[in-house]
JSON list of C-alpha atoms in Angstrom, two decimals:
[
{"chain": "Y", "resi": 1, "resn": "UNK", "atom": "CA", "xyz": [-15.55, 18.24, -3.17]},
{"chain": "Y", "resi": 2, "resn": "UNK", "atom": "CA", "xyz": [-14.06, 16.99, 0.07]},
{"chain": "Y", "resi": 3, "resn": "UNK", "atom": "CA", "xyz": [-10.85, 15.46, 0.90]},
{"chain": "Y", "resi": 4, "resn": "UNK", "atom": "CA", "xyz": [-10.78, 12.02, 0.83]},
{"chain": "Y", "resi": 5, "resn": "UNK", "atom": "CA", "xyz": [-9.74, 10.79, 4.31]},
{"chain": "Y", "resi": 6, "resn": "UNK", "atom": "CA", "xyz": [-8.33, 7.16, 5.51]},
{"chain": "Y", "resi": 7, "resn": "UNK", "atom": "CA", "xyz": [-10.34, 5.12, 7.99]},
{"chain": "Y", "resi": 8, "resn": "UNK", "atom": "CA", "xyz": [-8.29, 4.71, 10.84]},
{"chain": "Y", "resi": 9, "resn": "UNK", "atom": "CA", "xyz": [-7.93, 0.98, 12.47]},
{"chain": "Y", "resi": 10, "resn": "UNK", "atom": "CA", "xyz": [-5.65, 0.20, 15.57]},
{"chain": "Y", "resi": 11, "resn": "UNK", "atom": "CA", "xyz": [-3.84, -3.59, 15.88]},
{"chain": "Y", "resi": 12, "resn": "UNK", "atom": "CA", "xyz": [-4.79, -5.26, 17.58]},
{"chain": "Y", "resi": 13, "resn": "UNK", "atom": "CA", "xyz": [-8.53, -5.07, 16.61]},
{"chain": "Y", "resi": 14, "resn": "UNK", "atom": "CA", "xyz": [-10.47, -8.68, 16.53]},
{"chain": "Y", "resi": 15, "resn": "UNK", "atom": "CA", "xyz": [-12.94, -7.56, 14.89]},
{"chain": "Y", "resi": 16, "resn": "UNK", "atom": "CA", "xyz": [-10.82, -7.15, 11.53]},
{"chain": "Y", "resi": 17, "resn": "UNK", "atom": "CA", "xyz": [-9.54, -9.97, 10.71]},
{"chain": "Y", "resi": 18, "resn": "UNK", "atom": "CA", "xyz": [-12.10, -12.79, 9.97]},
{"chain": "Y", "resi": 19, "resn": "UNK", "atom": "CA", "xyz": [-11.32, -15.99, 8.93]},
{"chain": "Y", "resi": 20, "resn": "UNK", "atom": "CA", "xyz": [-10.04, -15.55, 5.60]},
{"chain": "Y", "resi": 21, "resn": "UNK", "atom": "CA", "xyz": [-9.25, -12.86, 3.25]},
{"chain": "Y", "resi": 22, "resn": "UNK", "atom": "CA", "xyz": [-12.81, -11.86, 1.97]},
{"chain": "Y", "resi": 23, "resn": "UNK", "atom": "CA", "xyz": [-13.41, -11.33, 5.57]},
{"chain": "Y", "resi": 24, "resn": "UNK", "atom": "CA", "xyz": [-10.67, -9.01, 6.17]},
{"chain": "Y", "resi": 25, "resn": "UNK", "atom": "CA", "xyz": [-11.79, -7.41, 2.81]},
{"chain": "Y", "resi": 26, "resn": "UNK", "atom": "CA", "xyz": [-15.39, -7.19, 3.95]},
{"chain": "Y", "resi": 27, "resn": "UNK", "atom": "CA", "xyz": [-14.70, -5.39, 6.99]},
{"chain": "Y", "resi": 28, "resn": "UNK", "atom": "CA", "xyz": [-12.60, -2.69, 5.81]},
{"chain": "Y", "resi": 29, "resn": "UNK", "atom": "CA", "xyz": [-15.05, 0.52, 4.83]},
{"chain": "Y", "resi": 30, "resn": "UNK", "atom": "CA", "xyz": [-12.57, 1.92, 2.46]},
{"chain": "Y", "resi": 31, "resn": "UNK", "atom": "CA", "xyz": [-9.08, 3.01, 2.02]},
{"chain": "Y", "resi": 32, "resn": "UNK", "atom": "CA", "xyz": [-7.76, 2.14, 5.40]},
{"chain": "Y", "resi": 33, "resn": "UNK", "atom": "CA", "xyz": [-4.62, 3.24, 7.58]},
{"chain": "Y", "resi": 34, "resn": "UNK", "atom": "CA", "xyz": [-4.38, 0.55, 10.40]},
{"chain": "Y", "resi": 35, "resn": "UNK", "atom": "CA", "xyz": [-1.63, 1.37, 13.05]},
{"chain": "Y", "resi": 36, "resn": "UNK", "atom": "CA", "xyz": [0.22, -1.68, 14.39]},
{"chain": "Y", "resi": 37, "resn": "UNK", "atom": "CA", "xyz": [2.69, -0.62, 17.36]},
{"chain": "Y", "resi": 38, "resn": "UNK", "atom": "CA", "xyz": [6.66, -1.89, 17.26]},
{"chain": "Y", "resi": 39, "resn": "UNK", "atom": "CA", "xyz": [8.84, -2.38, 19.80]},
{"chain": "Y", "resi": 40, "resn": "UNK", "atom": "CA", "xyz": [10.60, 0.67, 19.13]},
{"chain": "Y", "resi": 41, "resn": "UNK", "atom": "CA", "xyz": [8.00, 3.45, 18.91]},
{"chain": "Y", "resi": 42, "resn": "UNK", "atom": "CA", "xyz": [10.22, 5.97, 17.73]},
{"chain": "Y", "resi": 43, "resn": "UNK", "atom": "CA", "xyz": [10.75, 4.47, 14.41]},
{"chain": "Y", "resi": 44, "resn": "UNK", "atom": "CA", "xyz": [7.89, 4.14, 11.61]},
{"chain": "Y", "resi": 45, "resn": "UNK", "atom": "CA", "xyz": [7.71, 2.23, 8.53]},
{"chain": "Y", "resi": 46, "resn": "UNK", "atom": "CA", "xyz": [4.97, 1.99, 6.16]},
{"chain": "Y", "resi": 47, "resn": "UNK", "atom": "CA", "xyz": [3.35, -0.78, 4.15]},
{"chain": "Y", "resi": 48, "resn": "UNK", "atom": "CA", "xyz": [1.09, -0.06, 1.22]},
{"chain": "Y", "resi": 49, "resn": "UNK", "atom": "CA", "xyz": [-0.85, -2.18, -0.51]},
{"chain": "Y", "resi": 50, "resn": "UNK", "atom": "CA", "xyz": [-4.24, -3.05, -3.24]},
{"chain": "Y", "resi": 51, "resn": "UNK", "atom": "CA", "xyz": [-3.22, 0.42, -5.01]},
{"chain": "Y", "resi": 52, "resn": "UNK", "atom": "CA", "xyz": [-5.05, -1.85, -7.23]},
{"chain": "Y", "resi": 53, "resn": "UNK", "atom": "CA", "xyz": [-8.13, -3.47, -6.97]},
{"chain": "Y", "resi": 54, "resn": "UNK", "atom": "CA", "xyz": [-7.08, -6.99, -8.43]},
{"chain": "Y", "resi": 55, "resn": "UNK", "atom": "CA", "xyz": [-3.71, -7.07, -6.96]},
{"chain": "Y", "resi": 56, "resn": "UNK", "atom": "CA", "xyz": [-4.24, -8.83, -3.62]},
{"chain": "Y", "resi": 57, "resn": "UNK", "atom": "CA", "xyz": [-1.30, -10.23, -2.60]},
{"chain": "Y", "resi": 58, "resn": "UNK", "atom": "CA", "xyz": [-0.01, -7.75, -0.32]},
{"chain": "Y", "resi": 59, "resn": "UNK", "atom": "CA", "xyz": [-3.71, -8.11, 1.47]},
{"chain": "Y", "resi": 60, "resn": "UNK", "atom": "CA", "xyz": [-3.18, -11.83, 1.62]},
{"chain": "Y", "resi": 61, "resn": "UNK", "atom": "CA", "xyz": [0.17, -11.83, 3.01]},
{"chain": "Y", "resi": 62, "resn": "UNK", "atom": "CA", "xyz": [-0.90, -9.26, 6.07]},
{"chain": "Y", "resi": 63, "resn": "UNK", "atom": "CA", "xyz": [-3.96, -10.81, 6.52]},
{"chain": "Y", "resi": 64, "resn": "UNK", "atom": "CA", "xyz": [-1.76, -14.22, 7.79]},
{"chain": "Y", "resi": 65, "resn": "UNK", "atom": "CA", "xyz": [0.63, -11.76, 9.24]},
{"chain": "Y", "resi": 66, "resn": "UNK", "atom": "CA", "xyz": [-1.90, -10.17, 11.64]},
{"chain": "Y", "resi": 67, "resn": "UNK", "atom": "CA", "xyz": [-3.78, -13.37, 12.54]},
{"chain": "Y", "resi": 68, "resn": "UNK", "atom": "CA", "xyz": [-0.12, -14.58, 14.02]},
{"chain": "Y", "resi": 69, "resn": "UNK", "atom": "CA", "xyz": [-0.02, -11.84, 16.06]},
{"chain": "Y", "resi": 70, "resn": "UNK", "atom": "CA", "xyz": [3.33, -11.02, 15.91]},
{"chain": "Y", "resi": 71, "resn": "UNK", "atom": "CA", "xyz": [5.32, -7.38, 17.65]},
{"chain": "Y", "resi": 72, "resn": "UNK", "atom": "CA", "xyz": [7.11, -5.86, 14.74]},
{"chain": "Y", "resi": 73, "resn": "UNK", "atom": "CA", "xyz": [10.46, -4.00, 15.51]},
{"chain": "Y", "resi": 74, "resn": "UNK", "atom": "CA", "xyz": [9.31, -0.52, 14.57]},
{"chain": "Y", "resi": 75, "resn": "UNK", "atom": "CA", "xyz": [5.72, 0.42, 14.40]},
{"chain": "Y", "resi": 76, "resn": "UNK", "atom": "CA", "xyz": [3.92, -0.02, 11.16]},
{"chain": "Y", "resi": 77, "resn": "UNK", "atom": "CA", "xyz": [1.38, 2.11, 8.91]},
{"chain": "Y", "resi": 78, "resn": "UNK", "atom": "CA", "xyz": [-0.51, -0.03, 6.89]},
{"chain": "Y", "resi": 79, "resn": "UNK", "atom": "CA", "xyz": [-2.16, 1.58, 4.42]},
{"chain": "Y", "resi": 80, "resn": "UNK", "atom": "CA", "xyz": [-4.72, -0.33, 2.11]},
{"chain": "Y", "resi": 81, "resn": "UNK", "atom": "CA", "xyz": [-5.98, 1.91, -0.83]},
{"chain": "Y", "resi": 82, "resn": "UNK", "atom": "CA", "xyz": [-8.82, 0.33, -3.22]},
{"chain": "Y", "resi": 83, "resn": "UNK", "atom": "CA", "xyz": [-10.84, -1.33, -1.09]},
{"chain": "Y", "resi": 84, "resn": "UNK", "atom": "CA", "xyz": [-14.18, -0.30, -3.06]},
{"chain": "Y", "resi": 85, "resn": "UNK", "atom": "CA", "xyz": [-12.23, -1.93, -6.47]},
{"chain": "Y", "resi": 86, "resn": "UNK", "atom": "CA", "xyz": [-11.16, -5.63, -5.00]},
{"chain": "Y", "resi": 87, "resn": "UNK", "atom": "CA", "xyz": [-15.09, -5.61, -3.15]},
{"chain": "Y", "resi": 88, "resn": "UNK", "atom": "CA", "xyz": [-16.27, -5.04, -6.54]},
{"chain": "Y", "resi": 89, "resn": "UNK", "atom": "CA", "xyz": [-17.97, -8.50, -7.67]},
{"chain": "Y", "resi": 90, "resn": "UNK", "atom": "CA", "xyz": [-15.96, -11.01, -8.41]},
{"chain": "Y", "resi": 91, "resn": "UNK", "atom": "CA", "xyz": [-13.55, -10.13, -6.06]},
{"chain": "Y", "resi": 92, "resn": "UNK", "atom": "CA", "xyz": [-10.12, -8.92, -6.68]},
{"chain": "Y", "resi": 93, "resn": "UNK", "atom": "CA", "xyz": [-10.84, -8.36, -10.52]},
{"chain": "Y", "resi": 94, "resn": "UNK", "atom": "CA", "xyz": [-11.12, -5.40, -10.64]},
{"chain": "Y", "resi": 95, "resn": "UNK", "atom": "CA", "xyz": [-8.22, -2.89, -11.09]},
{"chain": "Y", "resi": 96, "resn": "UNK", "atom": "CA", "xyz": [-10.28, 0.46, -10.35]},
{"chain": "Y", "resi": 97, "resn": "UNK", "atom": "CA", "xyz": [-14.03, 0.97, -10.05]},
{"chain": "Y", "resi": 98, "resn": "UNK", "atom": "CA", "xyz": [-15.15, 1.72, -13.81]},
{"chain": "Y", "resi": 99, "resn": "UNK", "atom": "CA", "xyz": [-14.96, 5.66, -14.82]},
{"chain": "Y", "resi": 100, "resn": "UNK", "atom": "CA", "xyz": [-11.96, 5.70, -11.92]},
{"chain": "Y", "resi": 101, "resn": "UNK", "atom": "CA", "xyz": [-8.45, 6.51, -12.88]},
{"chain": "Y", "resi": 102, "resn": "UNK", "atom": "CA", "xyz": [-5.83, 4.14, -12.25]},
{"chain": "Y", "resi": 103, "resn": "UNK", "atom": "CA", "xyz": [-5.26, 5.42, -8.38]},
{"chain": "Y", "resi": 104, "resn": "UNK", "atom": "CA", "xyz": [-1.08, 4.46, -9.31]},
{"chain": "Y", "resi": 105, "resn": "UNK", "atom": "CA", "xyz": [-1.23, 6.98, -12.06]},
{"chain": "Y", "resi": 106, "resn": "UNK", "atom": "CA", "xyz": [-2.49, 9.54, -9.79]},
{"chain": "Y", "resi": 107, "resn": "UNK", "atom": "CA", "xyz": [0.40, 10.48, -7.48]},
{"chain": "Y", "resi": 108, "resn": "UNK", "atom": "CA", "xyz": [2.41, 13.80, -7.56]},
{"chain": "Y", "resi": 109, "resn": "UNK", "atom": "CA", "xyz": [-0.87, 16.08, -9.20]},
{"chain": "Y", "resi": 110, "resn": "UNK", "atom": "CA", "xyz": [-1.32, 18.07, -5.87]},
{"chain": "Y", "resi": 111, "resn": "UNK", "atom": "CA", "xyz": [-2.19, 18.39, -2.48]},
{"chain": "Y", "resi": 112, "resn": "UNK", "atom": "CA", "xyz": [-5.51, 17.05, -1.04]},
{"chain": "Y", "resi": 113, "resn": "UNK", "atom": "CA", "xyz": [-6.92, 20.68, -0.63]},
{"chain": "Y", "resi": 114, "resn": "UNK", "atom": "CA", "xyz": [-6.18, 21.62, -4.40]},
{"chain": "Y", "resi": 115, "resn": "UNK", "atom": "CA", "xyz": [-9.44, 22.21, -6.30]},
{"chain": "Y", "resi": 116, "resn": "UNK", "atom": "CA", "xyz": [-10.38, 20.25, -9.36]},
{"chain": "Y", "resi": 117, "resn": "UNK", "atom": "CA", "xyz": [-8.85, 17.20, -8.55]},
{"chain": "Y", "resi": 118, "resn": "UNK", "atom": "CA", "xyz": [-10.80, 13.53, -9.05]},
{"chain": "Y", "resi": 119, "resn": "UNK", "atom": "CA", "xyz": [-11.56, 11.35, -6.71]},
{"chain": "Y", "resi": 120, "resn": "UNK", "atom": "CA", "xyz": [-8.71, 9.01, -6.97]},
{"chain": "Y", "resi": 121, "resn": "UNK", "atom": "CA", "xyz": [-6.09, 11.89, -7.13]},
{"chain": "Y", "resi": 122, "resn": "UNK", "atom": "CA", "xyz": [-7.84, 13.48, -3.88]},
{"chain": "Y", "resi": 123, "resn": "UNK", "atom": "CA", "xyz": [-6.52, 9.66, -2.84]},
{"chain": "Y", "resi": 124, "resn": "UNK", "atom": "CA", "xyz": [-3.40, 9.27, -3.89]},
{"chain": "Y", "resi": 125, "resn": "UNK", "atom": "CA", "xyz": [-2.70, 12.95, -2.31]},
{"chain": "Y", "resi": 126, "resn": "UNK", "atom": "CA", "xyz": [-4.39, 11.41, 1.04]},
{"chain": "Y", "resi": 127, "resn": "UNK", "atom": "CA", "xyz": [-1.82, 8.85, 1.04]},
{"chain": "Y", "resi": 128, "resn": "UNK", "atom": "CA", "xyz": [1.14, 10.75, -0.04]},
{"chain": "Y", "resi": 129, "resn": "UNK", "atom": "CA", "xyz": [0.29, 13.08, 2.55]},
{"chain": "Y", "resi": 130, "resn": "UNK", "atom": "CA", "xyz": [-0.38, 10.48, 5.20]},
{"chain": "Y", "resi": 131, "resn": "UNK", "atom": "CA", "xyz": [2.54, 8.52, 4.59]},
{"chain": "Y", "resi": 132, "resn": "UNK", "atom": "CA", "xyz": [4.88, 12.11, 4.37]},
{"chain": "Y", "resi": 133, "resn": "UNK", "atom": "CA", "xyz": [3.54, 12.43, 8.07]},
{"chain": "Y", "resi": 134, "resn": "UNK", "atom": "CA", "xyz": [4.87, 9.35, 9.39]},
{"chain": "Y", "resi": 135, "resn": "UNK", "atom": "CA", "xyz": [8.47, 10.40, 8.89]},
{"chain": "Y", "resi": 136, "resn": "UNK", "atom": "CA", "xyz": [8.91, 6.83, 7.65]},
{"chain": "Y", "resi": 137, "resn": "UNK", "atom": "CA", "xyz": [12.83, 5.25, 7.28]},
{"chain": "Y", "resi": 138, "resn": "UNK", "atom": "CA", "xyz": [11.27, 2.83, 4.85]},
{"chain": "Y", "resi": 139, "resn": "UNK", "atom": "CA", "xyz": [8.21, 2.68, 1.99]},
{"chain": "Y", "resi": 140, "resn": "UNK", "atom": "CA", "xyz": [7.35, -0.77, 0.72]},
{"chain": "Y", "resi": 141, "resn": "UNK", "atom": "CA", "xyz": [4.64, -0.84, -2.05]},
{"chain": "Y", "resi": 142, "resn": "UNK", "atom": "CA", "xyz": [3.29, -4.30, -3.01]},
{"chain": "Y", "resi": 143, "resn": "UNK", "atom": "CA", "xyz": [1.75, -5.25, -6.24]},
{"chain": "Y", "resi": 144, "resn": "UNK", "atom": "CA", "xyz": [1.00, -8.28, -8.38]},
{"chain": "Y", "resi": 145, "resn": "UNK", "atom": "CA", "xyz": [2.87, -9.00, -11.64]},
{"chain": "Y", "resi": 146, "resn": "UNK", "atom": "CA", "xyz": [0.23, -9.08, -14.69]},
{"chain": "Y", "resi": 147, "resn": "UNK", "atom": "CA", "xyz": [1.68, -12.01, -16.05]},
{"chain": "Y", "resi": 148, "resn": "UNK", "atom": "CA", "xyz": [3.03, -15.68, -14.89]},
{"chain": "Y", "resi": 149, "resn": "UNK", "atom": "CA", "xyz": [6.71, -14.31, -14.32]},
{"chain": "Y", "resi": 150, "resn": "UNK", "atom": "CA", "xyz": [8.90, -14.63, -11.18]},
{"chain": "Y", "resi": 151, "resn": "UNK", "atom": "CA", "xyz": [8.64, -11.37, -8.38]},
{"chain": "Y", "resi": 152, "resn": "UNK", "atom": "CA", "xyz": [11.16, -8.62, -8.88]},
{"chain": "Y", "resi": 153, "resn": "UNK", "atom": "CA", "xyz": [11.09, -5.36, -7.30]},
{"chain": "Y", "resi": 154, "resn": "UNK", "atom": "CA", "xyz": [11.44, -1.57, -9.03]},
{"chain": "Y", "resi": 155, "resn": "UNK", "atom": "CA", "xyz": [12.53, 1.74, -8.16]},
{"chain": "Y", "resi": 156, "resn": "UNK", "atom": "CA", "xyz": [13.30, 5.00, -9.17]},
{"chain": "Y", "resi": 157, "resn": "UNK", "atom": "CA", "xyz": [16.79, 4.73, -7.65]},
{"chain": "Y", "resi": 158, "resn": "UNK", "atom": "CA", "xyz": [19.21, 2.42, -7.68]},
{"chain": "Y", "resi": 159, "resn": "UNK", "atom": "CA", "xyz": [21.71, 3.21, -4.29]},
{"chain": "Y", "resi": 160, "resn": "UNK", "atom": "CA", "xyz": [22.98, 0.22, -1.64]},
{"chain": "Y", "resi": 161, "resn": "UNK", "atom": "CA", "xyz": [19.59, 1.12, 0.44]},
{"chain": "Y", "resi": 162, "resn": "UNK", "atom": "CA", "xyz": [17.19, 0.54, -2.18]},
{"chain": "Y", "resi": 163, "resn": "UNK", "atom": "CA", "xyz": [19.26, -2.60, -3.09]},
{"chain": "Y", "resi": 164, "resn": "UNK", "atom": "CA", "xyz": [19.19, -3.78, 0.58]},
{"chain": "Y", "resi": 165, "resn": "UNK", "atom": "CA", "xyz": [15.59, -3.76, 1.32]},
{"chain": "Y", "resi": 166, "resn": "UNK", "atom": "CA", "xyz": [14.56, -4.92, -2.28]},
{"chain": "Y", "resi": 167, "resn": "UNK", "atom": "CA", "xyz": [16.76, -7.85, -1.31]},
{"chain": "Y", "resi": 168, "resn": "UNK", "atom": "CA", "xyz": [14.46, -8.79, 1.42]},
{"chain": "Y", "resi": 169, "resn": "UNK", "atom": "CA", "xyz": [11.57, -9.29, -1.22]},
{"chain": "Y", "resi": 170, "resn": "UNK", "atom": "CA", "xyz": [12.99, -10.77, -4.23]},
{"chain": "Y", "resi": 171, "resn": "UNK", "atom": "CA", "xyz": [16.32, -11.22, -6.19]},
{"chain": "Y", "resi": 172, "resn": "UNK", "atom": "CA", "xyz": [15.49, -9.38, -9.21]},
{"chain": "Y", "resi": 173, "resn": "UNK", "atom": "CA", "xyz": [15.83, -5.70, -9.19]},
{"chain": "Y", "resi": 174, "resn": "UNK", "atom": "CA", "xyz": [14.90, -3.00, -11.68]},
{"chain": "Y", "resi": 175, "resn": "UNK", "atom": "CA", "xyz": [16.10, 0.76, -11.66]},
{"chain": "Y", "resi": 176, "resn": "UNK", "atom": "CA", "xyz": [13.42, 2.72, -13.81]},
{"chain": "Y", "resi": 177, "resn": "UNK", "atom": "CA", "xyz": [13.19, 6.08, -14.65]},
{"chain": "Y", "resi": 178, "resn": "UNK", "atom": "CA", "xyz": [9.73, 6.11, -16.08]},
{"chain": "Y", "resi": 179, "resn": "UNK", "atom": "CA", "xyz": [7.30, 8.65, -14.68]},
{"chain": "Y", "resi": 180, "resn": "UNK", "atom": "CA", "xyz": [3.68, 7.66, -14.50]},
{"chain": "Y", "resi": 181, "resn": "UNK", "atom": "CA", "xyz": [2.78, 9.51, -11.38]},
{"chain": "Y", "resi": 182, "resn": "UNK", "atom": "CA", "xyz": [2.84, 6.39, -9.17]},
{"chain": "Y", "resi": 183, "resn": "UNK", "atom": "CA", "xyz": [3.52, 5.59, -5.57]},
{"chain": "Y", "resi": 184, "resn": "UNK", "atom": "CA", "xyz": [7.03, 4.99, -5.47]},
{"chain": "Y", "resi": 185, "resn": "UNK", "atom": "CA", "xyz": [8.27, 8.06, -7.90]},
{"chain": "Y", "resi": 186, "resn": "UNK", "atom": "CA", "xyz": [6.90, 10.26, -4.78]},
{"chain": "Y", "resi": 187, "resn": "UNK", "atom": "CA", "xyz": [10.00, 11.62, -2.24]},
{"chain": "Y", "resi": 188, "resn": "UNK", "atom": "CA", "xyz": [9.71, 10.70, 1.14]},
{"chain": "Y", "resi": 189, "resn": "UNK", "atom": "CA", "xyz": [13.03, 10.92, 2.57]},
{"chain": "Y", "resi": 190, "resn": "UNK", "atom": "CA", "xyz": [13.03, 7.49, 2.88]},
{"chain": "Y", "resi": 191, "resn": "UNK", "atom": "CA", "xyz": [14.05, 4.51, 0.64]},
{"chain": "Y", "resi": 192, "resn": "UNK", "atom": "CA", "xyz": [10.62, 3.56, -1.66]},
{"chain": "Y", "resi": 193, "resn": "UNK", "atom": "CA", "xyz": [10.55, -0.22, -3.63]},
{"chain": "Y", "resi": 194, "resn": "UNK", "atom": "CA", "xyz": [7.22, -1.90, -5.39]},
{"chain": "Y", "resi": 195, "resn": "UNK", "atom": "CA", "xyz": [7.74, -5.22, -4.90]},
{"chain": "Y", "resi": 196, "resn": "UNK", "atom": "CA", "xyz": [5.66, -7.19, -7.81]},
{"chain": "Y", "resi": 197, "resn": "UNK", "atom": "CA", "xyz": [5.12, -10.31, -6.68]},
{"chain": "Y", "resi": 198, "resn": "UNK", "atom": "CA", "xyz": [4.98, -13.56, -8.86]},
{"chain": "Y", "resi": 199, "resn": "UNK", "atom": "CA", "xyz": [1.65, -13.93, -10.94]},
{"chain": "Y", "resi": 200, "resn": "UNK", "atom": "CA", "xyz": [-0.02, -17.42, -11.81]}
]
């Protein structure tokens, strides 16, 4: 089987964006890495977002970002994973395609060349390997709470910078030391938060 590769997108790009949300959605072709250029050009942080398929906030929230046009400080990596899922009819219900694996459970099993590995972990070692590249200072992960709850944000460790930037997204923190082979157990040299933002 081949590796599962990220399209790549460059900001500005007007034909992205649309008018709304399902726009956006319908013009990405699948798991997407779109490159938006800071200020400082030495410096890299990376966004990640719609690990799940009926989690679109993060989508929502950079779709308004990008149609304000705005030069971030540091460039960006944006990378948007389960873009099949959310397109899946009706949209955004949809936490994998059905006979997937839950692409957050996937992290951590192996590189993208190892044999035997399914689809979705070929994909979660695309990203890990993508985002490892970027020699990020920062890894943000957004997600949607399951239930009607405030946001809070999680991590595997608990230190003043993981504190700082969690800060930035909500006032409830959580230190966890559960492994489930997810995004933001993975080592990157850099802090790593999921920020679950509020459901309802």
């Amino acid at each position: 089987m081949d590796s599962i590769s990220l399209i790549n997108r460059h900001w500005p790009d007007s034909s992205l964006l649309g008018d709304d949300v399902f726009d956006f959605l319908a013009h990405l072709e699948g798991p997407t890495l779109i490159h938006i250029s800071g200020r400082d050009r030495a410096r890299c942080r990376v966004l990640v977002t719609l690990l799940h398929g009926n989690e679109p906030s993060g989508l929502k929230a950079l779709h308004k970002i990008l149609q304000q046009n705005l030069a971030p400080a540091v460039n960006i990596k944006v990378i948007i994973a389960s873009v099949q899922a959310a397109s899946r009819r009706p949209f955004f219900t949809h936490r994998m395609l059905p006979g997937d694996k839950d692409l957050n459970r996937c992290f951590g099993v192996g590189p993208v060349s190892k044999q035997g590995l399914s689809k979705q972990e070929q994909l979660a070692a695309t990203i890990a390997e993508t985002i490892a590249a970027c020699r990020p200072e920062a890894v943000i992960d957004l997600h949607n709470t399951s239930g009607d709850g405030p946001g809070f944000t999680v991590s595997v460790k608990g230190d003043a910078k993981h504190k700082q930037m969690a800060s930035y997204f909500s006032d409830q923190f959580i230190q966890t030391d559960i492994q489930l082979g997810s995004l933001m157990e993975q080592d990157f040299d850099c802090p790593v938060i999921t920020v679950e933002a509020g459901g309802g």
